[in-house]
Amino acid sequence: MSNNSISKDQVARYAKHYNEQNKSKVLERAVTKNGILAASEGLRGGADFSPVFSIDLETGAVANQKQSGRCWMFAALNTMRHHLSAEFKLKDFELSQNYTFFWDKFEKSNWFYENIIATADKPTSDRKVAWLLNEPQGDGGQWDMLCAIIDKYGIVPESVYPETYNSNKSNEFNTLLNEKLRKDAVELRELVNAGSSDEQVQSRKEKMLEEVYRMASYSFGEPPTTFDWEYRDDDKNFHREAGLTPKSFFEKFVGWDLTNYVSIINAPTDDKPFNHTYSIEMLGNVVGGRQVKHLNLNMHDFKQAAINQLKAGHSVWFGCDVGQHSEPRKRGLLDLGVYDEEALFDIDLSMSKAERLDYSESLMTHAMVITGVDLVDGEPKKWKVENSWGDKVGTKGYMVMTDEWMSEYCYQVVVDKQFLTEDQRKAQAEEPTQLLPWDPMGALAYKD
């Protein structure tokens, strides 16, 4: 037996020490009966966690993504909905997340096919090919990916293209589509490696995409190309808009120049110096569309950009690792002290934010919207967060995020370039450094 294997003497010593501790059996009963989180839950509360903020935007009732990983899409459309609702007096109005979901699935399929064709000369054991095949497509995404969809297809009201069983509960569709995409990958790779012409490969790919379109239409409904929209505003005035297209609807009712809205990240790792931009290889959805691009800033500047936008009355899309040291489902609290597992087990779990990123302990998993902040002497103490899990969590669907938690587990905000400094705008305009596909800053928000 190797000298490095665990010996019986070692186990005996560990057991002896465990049983010598008076607290061991008490804690054992508490943890085995109640679970780790319940046994380590803190009792912190009071003004620091009350849902009261010095800057608090009125944004209406929260949406519900249900059993799908569309948080990034809900969060992005919610920021646009906030603007539209205020401008046109439409309380609790919603944009169609199902519409952008349809086109995201369709475009992601083409994105996958093109990457498979481009890597056909590599074995399936190659890390990039294996990464592609691990999940050909999924529900997750990034702000820039939603912008790419809107740039090409526009958006529509939820009443025009409502939710379906498969948009609310996407697992069945994802499982089947990924099976099809992997099967198609076999054929496309064989065609390329057999010396087929580009025209022959693309012709076959077009047939595959037609099948994807059919699958998506059966599952989500065929998306509209033109529509009439009737609504009554909060003053009870009736409105009718005839002959709209999804793009004309976006231009008239949202009217944002999406090129002004940029992704800011906080990734304090050695390979990503601050005040430079980064993109991620193979990350995207629309071939030829908007590139995923991040400007990396230190946390102070990261927060200040979000505060500037909130002060101007605009909500902020952001990405975080929602499951880390938080209780979002019931109390709606993102706080480092919500659980104290270290004290419970008498262990040290301290890692820097950079170490958590480098050692795969943390990455962005969920996107939400910041709709408020509590400033004391100009410094943030807590933030108001609009989630997309319905109104049964937190305070009618809203959560409180402490500033300390934001520092450790928030990775991305999207702001209008006008809220950056001149030097930051210049840095954002530079050509990005390309990161590997599995870099943590390429993580897709997907949490349901």
Coordinates of C-alpha atoms in Angstrom, one line a residue:
M1 CA 0.0 0.0 0.0
S2 CA 1.3 3.5 -0.8
N3 CA 2.6 5.5 2.0
N4 CA 0.3 8.3 0.9
S5 CA -2.9 6.3 1.4
I6 CA -5.1 6.8 4.4
S7 CA -4.1 4.4 7.2
K8 CA -6.2 2.8 9.9
D9 CA -4.2 4.7 12.5
Q10 CA -5.0 8.0 10.9
V11 CA -8.8 7.2 10.9
A12 CA -8.5 6.2 14.5
R13 CA -6.8 9.4 15.5
Y14 CA -9.4 11.5 13.6
A15 CA -12.3 9.6 15.3
K16 CA -10.6 10.0 18.8
H17 CA -10.2 13.7 18.4
Y18 CA -13.8 14.0 17.1
N19 CA -15.2 12.2 20.1
E20 CA -13.1 14.2 22.5
Q21 CA -14.9 17.4 21.5
N22 CA -18.0 18.1 23.7
K23 CA -19.8 19.8 20.9
S24 CA -19.3 17.1 18.3
K25 CA -22.4 15.0 19.0
V26 CA -24.6 18.0 19.6
L27 CA -23.6 19.5 16.2
E28 CA -23.9 16.0 14.6
R29 CA -27.5 15.8 15.6
A30 CA -28.3 19.3 14.5
V31 CA -26.7 19.0 11.1
T32 CA -28.0 15.5 10.3
K33 CA -31.5 16.5 11.2
N34 CA -31.7 20.0 9.8
G35 CA -29.1 20.1 7.0
I36 CA -26.0 22.2 6.7
L37 CA -27.7 25.5 5.7
A38 CA -30.4 25.4 8.4
A39 CA -27.9 24.5 11.1
S40 CA -25.5 27.3 10.1
E41 CA -28.1 30.0 9.3
G42 CA -27.4 33.4 10.9
L43 CA -29.9 35.6 12.7
R44 CA -28.6 38.9 11.2
G45 CA -31.3 41.5 10.5
G46 CA -32.4 45.0 11.2
A47 CA -32.0 48.2 9.3
D48 CA -29.0 46.9 7.2
F49 CA -31.3 44.4 5.5
S50 CA -34.6 46.3 5.4
P51 CA -36.0 46.9 1.9
V52 CA -35.6 50.7 2.2
F53 CA -33.2 52.6 -0.1
S54 CA -32.1 56.2 -0.7
I55 CA -32.4 55.7 -4.4
D56 CA -35.4 53.4 -5.3
L57 CA -36.8 53.2 -8.8
E58 CA -40.4 52.3 -9.4
T59 CA -40.4 49.3 -11.6
G60 CA -43.7 47.4 -11.0
A61 CA -44.3 43.8 -10.4
V62 CA -41.6 41.2 -11.1
A63 CA -41.7 38.6 -13.9
N64 CA -41.3 34.9 -13.6
Q65 CA -39.0 32.8 -15.8
K66 CA -40.4 29.6 -14.3
Q67 CA -38.4 26.4 -15.1
S68 CA -36.1 27.9 -17.7
G69 CA -32.7 29.4 -17.7
R70 CA -33.7 32.7 -19.3
C71 CA -32.7 35.0 -16.4
W72 CA -30.3 37.0 -18.6
M73 CA -33.1 37.5 -21.1
F74 CA -35.7 38.5 -18.5
A75 CA -33.3 40.9 -16.8
A76 CA -32.4 42.6 -20.1
L77 CA -36.0 42.9 -21.3
N78 CA -37.0 44.1 -17.8
T79 CA -34.6 47.1 -18.1
M80 CA -36.2 48.0 -21.4
R81 CA -39.7 47.3 -19.9
H82 CA -39.0 49.7 -17.1
H83 CA -38.3 52.5 -19.6
L84 CA -41.2 51.6 -21.8
S85 CA -43.7 51.4 -18.9
A86 CA -42.7 54.8 -17.6
E87 CA -42.7 56.4 -21.0
F88 CA -46.1 55.1 -22.2
K89 CA -47.8 54.7 -18.8
L90 CA -48.1 50.9 -18.9
K91 CA -48.0 49.5 -15.4
D92 CA -46.8 45.8 -15.1
F93 CA -46.4 45.6 -18.9
E94 CA -44.2 42.7 -20.2
L95 CA -42.2 42.1 -23.3
S96 CA -42.2 38.7 -24.8
Q97 CA -39.3 36.6 -23.5
N98 CA -40.7 33.7 -25.6
Y99 CA -40.1 35.7 -28.8
T100 CA -36.4 36.3 -28.1
F101 CA -36.1 32.7 -26.7
F102 CA -37.2 31.3 -30.1
W103 CA -34.7 33.3 -32.1
D104 CA -31.9 32.6 -29.6
K105 CA -32.5 28.8 -29.9
F106 CA -32.5 29.1 -33.7
E107 CA -29.4 31.3 -33.9
K108 CA -27.5 29.2 -31.3
S109 CA -28.0 26.2 -33.5
N110 CA -26.4 27.9 -36.5
W111 CA -23.6 29.2 -34.2
F112 CA -23.0 25.6 -33.1
Y113 CA -23.0 24.3 -36.7
E114 CA -20.5 26.9 -37.8
N115 CA -18.1 26.1 -34.9
I116 CA -18.4 22.4 -35.6
I117 CA -17.5 23.0 -39.3
A118 CA -14.6 25.2 -38.3
T119 CA -13.1 22.5 -36.0
A120 CA -13.9 19.5 -38.1
D121 CA -10.2 18.8 -38.7
K122 CA -9.7 18.3 -34.9
P123 CA -10.5 15.0 -33.1
T124 CA -13.5 14.9 -30.8
S125 CA -11.0 14.5 -27.9
D126 CA -9.7 18.0 -28.7
R127 CA -10.6 20.3 -25.7
K128 CA -12.4 22.8 -27.9
V129 CA -14.4 20.2 -29.8
A130 CA -15.3 18.5 -26.5
W131 CA -16.3 21.8 -25.1
L132 CA -18.7 22.4 -28.0
L133 CA -20.2 18.9 -27.8
N134 CA -20.7 19.1 -24.0
E135 CA -23.6 21.4 -24.4
P136 CA -24.3 22.4 -28.0
Q137 CA -26.8 25.0 -26.8
G138 CA -28.6 25.9 -23.6
D139 CA -30.8 28.5 -22.1
G140 CA -28.0 30.7 -20.7
G141 CA -26.7 33.9 -22.2
Q142 CA -25.1 37.3 -22.0
W143 CA -26.3 40.9 -22.5
D144 CA -24.5 41.2 -25.8
M145 CA -26.2 38.0 -27.1
L146 CA -29.7 39.5 -26.3
C147 CA -28.7 42.7 -28.2
A148 CA -27.6 40.6 -31.2
I149 CA -31.1 39.0 -31.3
I150 CA -32.8 42.4 -31.0
D151 CA -30.6 43.9 -33.6
K152 CA -31.7 41.2 -36.1
Y153 CA -35.2 40.3 -35.0
G154 CA -36.6 43.1 -32.8
I155 CA -39.0 42.4 -29.9
V156 CA -42.7 42.2 -29.4
P157 CA -45.2 42.6 -26.4
E158 CA -45.9 39.5 -24.4
S159 CA -49.5 39.6 -25.5
V160 CA -48.5 39.3 -29.1
Y161 CA -46.3 36.2 -28.5
P162 CA -47.1 34.6 -25.1
E163 CA -45.4 32.0 -23.1
T164 CA -45.9 28.3 -23.9
Y165 CA -45.3 25.1 -22.0
N166 CA -41.9 24.7 -23.5
S167 CA -40.7 28.2 -22.8
N168 CA -41.8 28.0 -19.2
K169 CA -40.3 24.5 -18.9
S170 CA -37.5 24.2 -21.4
N171 CA -35.7 21.0 -20.4
E172 CA -37.6 18.7 -22.9
F173 CA -36.9 21.0 -25.8
N174 CA -33.2 21.4 -24.8
T175 CA -32.7 17.7 -24.5
L176 CA -34.1 16.9 -27.9
L177 CA -32.4 19.8 -29.7
N178 CA -29.0 19.0 -28.2
E179 CA -29.5 15.4 -29.3
K180 CA -30.2 16.6 -32.9
L181 CA -27.3 19.0 -32.9
R182 CA -24.8 16.3 -31.8
K183 CA -26.2 14.0 -34.5
D184 CA -25.9 16.7 -37.1
A185 CA -22.3 17.4 -35.9
V186 CA -21.4 13.8 -36.9
E187 CA -22.6 14.4 -40.4
L188 CA -21.1 17.8 -40.9
R189 CA -17.7 16.7 -39.6
E190 CA -17.9 13.7 -42.0
L191 CA -18.8 15.9 -44.9
V192 CA -15.9 18.3 -44.3
N193 CA -13.4 15.5 -43.7
A194 CA -14.5 13.8 -46.9
G195 CA -13.5 16.8 -48.9
S196 CA -17.0 18.2 -49.6
S197 CA -17.2 21.7 -51.0
D198 CA -18.2 24.6 -48.9
E199 CA -21.4 24.8 -50.9
Q200 CA -22.3 21.2 -50.2
V201 CA -21.6 21.6 -46.5
Q202 CA -23.7 24.8 -46.3
S203 CA -26.5 23.2 -48.3
R204 CA -26.8 20.4 -45.8
K205 CA -26.6 22.8 -42.9
E206 CA -29.5 24.7 -44.3
K207 CA -31.7 21.6 -44.3
M208 CA -30.6 21.0 -40.6
L209 CA -31.6 24.6 -39.8
E210 CA -35.0 24.2 -41.4
E211 CA -35.6 21.2 -39.1
V212 CA -34.6 23.3 -36.1
Y213 CA -37.0 26.1 -37.2
R214 CA -39.8 23.5 -37.4
M215 CA -38.9 22.1 -33.9
A216 CA -38.9 25.6 -32.4
S217 CA -42.1 26.6 -34.1
Y218 CA -43.9 23.5 -32.8
S219 CA -42.6 24.1 -29.3
F220 CA -42.8 27.9 -28.9
G221 CA -45.2 28.9 -31.8
E222 CA -44.1 30.5 -35.0
P223 CA -43.0 34.1 -34.3
P224 CA -44.9 37.0 -35.9
T225 CA -43.4 39.1 -38.7
T226 CA -46.1 41.8 -38.5
F227 CA -48.8 42.5 -35.9
D228 CA -51.4 44.9 -34.6
W229 CA -51.2 45.9 -30.9
E230 CA -54.0 47.3 -28.8
Y231 CA -53.5 48.5 -25.2
R232 CA -55.0 50.8 -22.6
D233 CA -52.6 53.0 -20.6
D234 CA -52.8 53.7 -16.9
D235 CA -55.0 56.7 -17.6
K236 CA -57.5 54.4 -19.3
N237 CA -56.8 55.8 -22.7
F238 CA -57.1 53.3 -25.6
H239 CA -54.4 52.9 -28.2
R240 CA -54.1 50.9 -31.3
E241 CA -50.9 50.4 -33.3
A242 CA -51.4 48.7 -36.7
G243 CA -48.9 47.1 -39.0
L244 CA -46.0 46.9 -36.6
T245 CA -43.0 44.7 -37.1
P246 CA -40.8 43.5 -34.3
K247 CA -38.1 45.9 -35.3
S248 CA -40.4 48.9 -35.7
F249 CA -41.9 48.1 -32.3
F250 CA -38.5 48.2 -30.6
E251 CA -37.6 51.5 -32.4
K252 CA -40.9 53.2 -31.5
F253 CA -41.4 51.9 -27.9
V254 CA -37.9 51.4 -26.6
G255 CA -35.8 53.4 -29.0
W256 CA -32.5 52.7 -27.4
D257 CA -29.2 52.7 -29.3
L258 CA -28.0 49.4 -28.0
T259 CA -24.4 50.2 -29.0
N260 CA -24.3 52.6 -26.1
Y261 CA -25.0 49.9 -23.5
V262 CA -21.8 48.0 -22.7
S263 CA -20.7 45.2 -20.4
I264 CA -18.5 46.0 -17.4
I265 CA -16.9 43.2 -15.5
N266 CA -14.9 42.9 -12.3
A267 CA -12.4 40.0 -12.6
P268 CA -9.3 40.7 -10.4
T269 CA -7.2 37.9 -11.9
D270 CA -3.7 38.3 -13.1
D271 CA -4.5 37.4 -16.7
K272 CA -7.0 40.3 -17.0
P273 CA -5.5 43.7 -16.2
F274 CA -8.1 46.4 -15.3
N275 CA -9.0 49.0 -17.9
H276 CA -8.8 46.6 -20.8
T277 CA -11.4 44.7 -22.8
Y278 CA -11.9 41.0 -23.3
S279 CA -14.0 38.7 -25.5
I280 CA -14.4 34.9 -25.3
E281 CA -13.6 32.5 -28.2
M282 CA -16.7 30.6 -29.5
L283 CA -19.1 32.6 -27.2
G284 CA -22.1 34.1 -28.9
N285 CA -25.3 33.2 -30.7
V286 CA -25.8 35.2 -33.9
V287 CA -23.2 34.5 -36.6
G288 CA -22.0 37.9 -37.8
G289 CA -23.8 39.6 -35.0
R290 CA -22.8 41.6 -32.0
Q291 CA -19.6 40.3 -30.2
V292 CA -19.6 39.6 -26.5
K293 CA -17.2 42.2 -25.1
H294 CA -16.3 43.1 -21.5
L295 CA -14.4 46.1 -20.0
N296 CA -12.7 45.0 -16.8
L297 CA -12.8 47.6 -14.0
N298 CA -11.8 47.6 -10.4
M299 CA -14.7 47.2 -8.0
H300 CA -15.0 50.9 -7.0
D301 CA -15.3 52.0 -10.6
F302 CA -17.6 49.0 -11.3
K303 CA -20.0 50.2 -8.6
Q304 CA -19.7 53.8 -9.4
A305 CA -20.9 53.2 -13.0
A306 CA -24.0 51.4 -11.7
I307 CA -24.7 54.2 -9.1
N308 CA -24.4 56.8 -11.9
Q309 CA -27.0 55.0 -13.9
L310 CA -29.4 54.6 -11.0
K311 CA -29.1 58.3 -10.1
A312 CA -30.2 59.0 -13.7
G313 CA -33.3 56.9 -13.1
H314 CA -32.3 53.9 -15.1
S315 CA -32.1 50.3 -13.8
V316 CA -29.0 48.2 -14.2
W317 CA -28.6 44.7 -15.6
F318 CA -26.1 42.7 -13.6
G319 CA -24.6 39.2 -13.3
C320 CA -23.6 37.4 -10.2
D321 CA -23.1 34.0 -8.5
V322 CA -26.5 33.9 -6.8
G323 CA -26.0 30.7 -4.9
Q324 CA -23.0 31.8 -2.9
H325 CA -23.6 32.6 0.7
S326 CA -27.1 33.8 0.1
E327 CA -30.7 33.0 0.8
P328 CA -32.6 34.3 -2.3
R329 CA -35.6 31.9 -2.3
K330 CA -37.2 32.8 1.1
R331 CA -35.6 35.8 2.7
G332 CA -34.4 37.3 -0.5
L333 CA -31.1 38.2 1.0
L334 CA -27.6 38.2 -0.6
D335 CA -25.3 38.6 2.4
L336 CA -22.0 37.1 3.3
G337 CA -23.3 36.4 6.9
V338 CA -26.5 34.7 6.0
Y339 CA -24.9 31.3 6.8
D340 CA -21.8 30.6 8.8
E341 CA -20.6 27.1 7.7
E342 CA -17.0 27.9 8.7
A343 CA -18.0 28.3 12.4
L344 CA -20.3 25.3 12.2
F345 CA -17.5 22.9 10.9
D346 CA -14.6 24.8 12.4
I347 CA -12.9 25.2 9.0
D348 CA -11.4 28.0 7.0
L349 CA -13.0 28.7 3.6
S350 CA -11.5 32.1 2.9
M351 CA -10.4 32.7 -0.7
S352 CA -9.9 36.0 -2.6
K353 CA -12.3 36.8 -5.5
A354 CA -9.4 36.1 -7.9
E355 CA -8.7 32.7 -6.3
R356 CA -12.4 31.7 -6.5
L357 CA -12.3 32.5 -10.2
D358 CA -9.0 30.8 -10.9
Y359 CA -9.9 27.7 -9.0
S360 CA -13.4 27.2 -10.3
E361 CA -15.1 28.0 -7.0
S362 CA -17.2 30.8 -8.4
L363 CA -18.5 32.3 -11.7
M364 CA -21.5 34.1 -13.0
T365 CA -24.7 32.0 -12.8
H366 CA -27.6 34.4 -12.7
A367 CA -28.6 37.8 -14.1
M368 CA -31.0 40.2 -12.4
V369 CA -31.7 43.9 -12.3
I370 CA -30.5 46.5 -9.8
T371 CA -33.3 49.0 -9.2
G372 CA -32.1 50.8 -6.1
V373 CA -29.2 51.6 -3.8
D374 CA -28.8 52.9 -0.3
L375 CA -26.1 55.5 -0.1
V376 CA -24.6 56.7 3.2
D377 CA -22.2 59.7 2.8
G378 CA -22.0 58.8 -0.9
E379 CA -21.0 55.2 -0.3
P380 CA -23.2 52.2 -1.1
K381 CA -24.4 50.0 1.8
K382 CA -27.0 47.8 0.2
W383 CA -28.6 47.4 -3.2
K384 CA -32.2 46.7 -4.3
V385 CA -32.5 43.8 -6.7
E386 CA -35.4 42.8 -9.0
N387 CA -35.4 39.1 -9.7
S388 CA -37.3 37.0 -12.2
W389 CA -38.6 34.2 -10.0
G390 CA -42.1 35.6 -9.3
D391 CA -43.4 37.5 -6.4
K392 CA -43.2 34.7 -3.8
V393 CA -39.5 35.2 -3.0
G394 CA -38.0 38.1 -1.0
T395 CA -40.2 41.2 -0.7
K396 CA -42.7 40.6 -3.6
G397 CA -39.9 39.3 -5.7
Y398 CA -37.3 41.9 -4.8
M399 CA -34.1 41.1 -2.8
V400 CA -31.6 43.0 -0.7
M401 CA -27.9 42.7 -1.7
T402 CA -25.3 43.9 0.8
D403 CA -22.4 45.9 -0.6
E404 CA -19.9 43.4 0.8
W405 CA -21.7 40.6 -1.0
M406 CA -21.7 42.6 -4.2
S407 CA -17.9 43.0 -3.9
E408 CA -17.3 39.3 -3.7
Y409 CA -19.9 37.7 -6.0
C410 CA -20.9 40.3 -8.6
Y411 CA -19.1 40.0 -11.9
Q412 CA -20.9 42.1 -14.4
V413 CA -23.0 45.2 -14.9
V414 CA -24.3 46.8 -18.1
V415 CA -24.3 50.6 -18.3
D416 CA -24.8 53.3 -20.8
K417 CA -21.4 54.6 -21.9
Q418 CA -22.4 58.1 -20.8
F419 CA -22.0 56.9 -17.2
L420 CA -18.4 56.0 -17.7
T421 CA -15.4 58.3 -17.5
E422 CA -13.8 59.5 -20.6
D423 CA -10.8 57.3 -20.0
Q424 CA -13.1 54.3 -19.4
R425 CA -14.9 55.0 -22.7
K426 CA -11.6 55.0 -24.5
A427 CA -10.6 51.7 -22.9
Q428 CA -13.9 50.2 -23.8
A429 CA -13.4 51.1 -27.5
E430 CA -10.2 49.2 -27.8
E431 CA -9.9 45.8 -29.5
P432 CA -10.5 43.0 -27.0
T433 CA -8.1 40.3 -25.9
Q434 CA -9.6 36.9 -26.8
L435 CA -10.0 34.5 -23.9
L436 CA -10.4 30.7 -24.1
P437 CA -13.9 29.3 -24.4
W438 CA -14.0 28.0 -20.8
D439 CA -12.7 31.2 -19.2
P440 CA -15.0 32.1 -16.2
M441 CA -15.8 35.5 -17.8
G442 CA -17.5 33.5 -20.6
A443 CA -20.0 32.0 -18.1
L444 CA -23.6 32.3 -19.2
A445 CA -26.3 33.4 -16.8
Y446 CA -28.8 30.5 -16.7
K447 CA -30.2 30.0 -13.1
D448 CA -33.9 29.2 -12.9

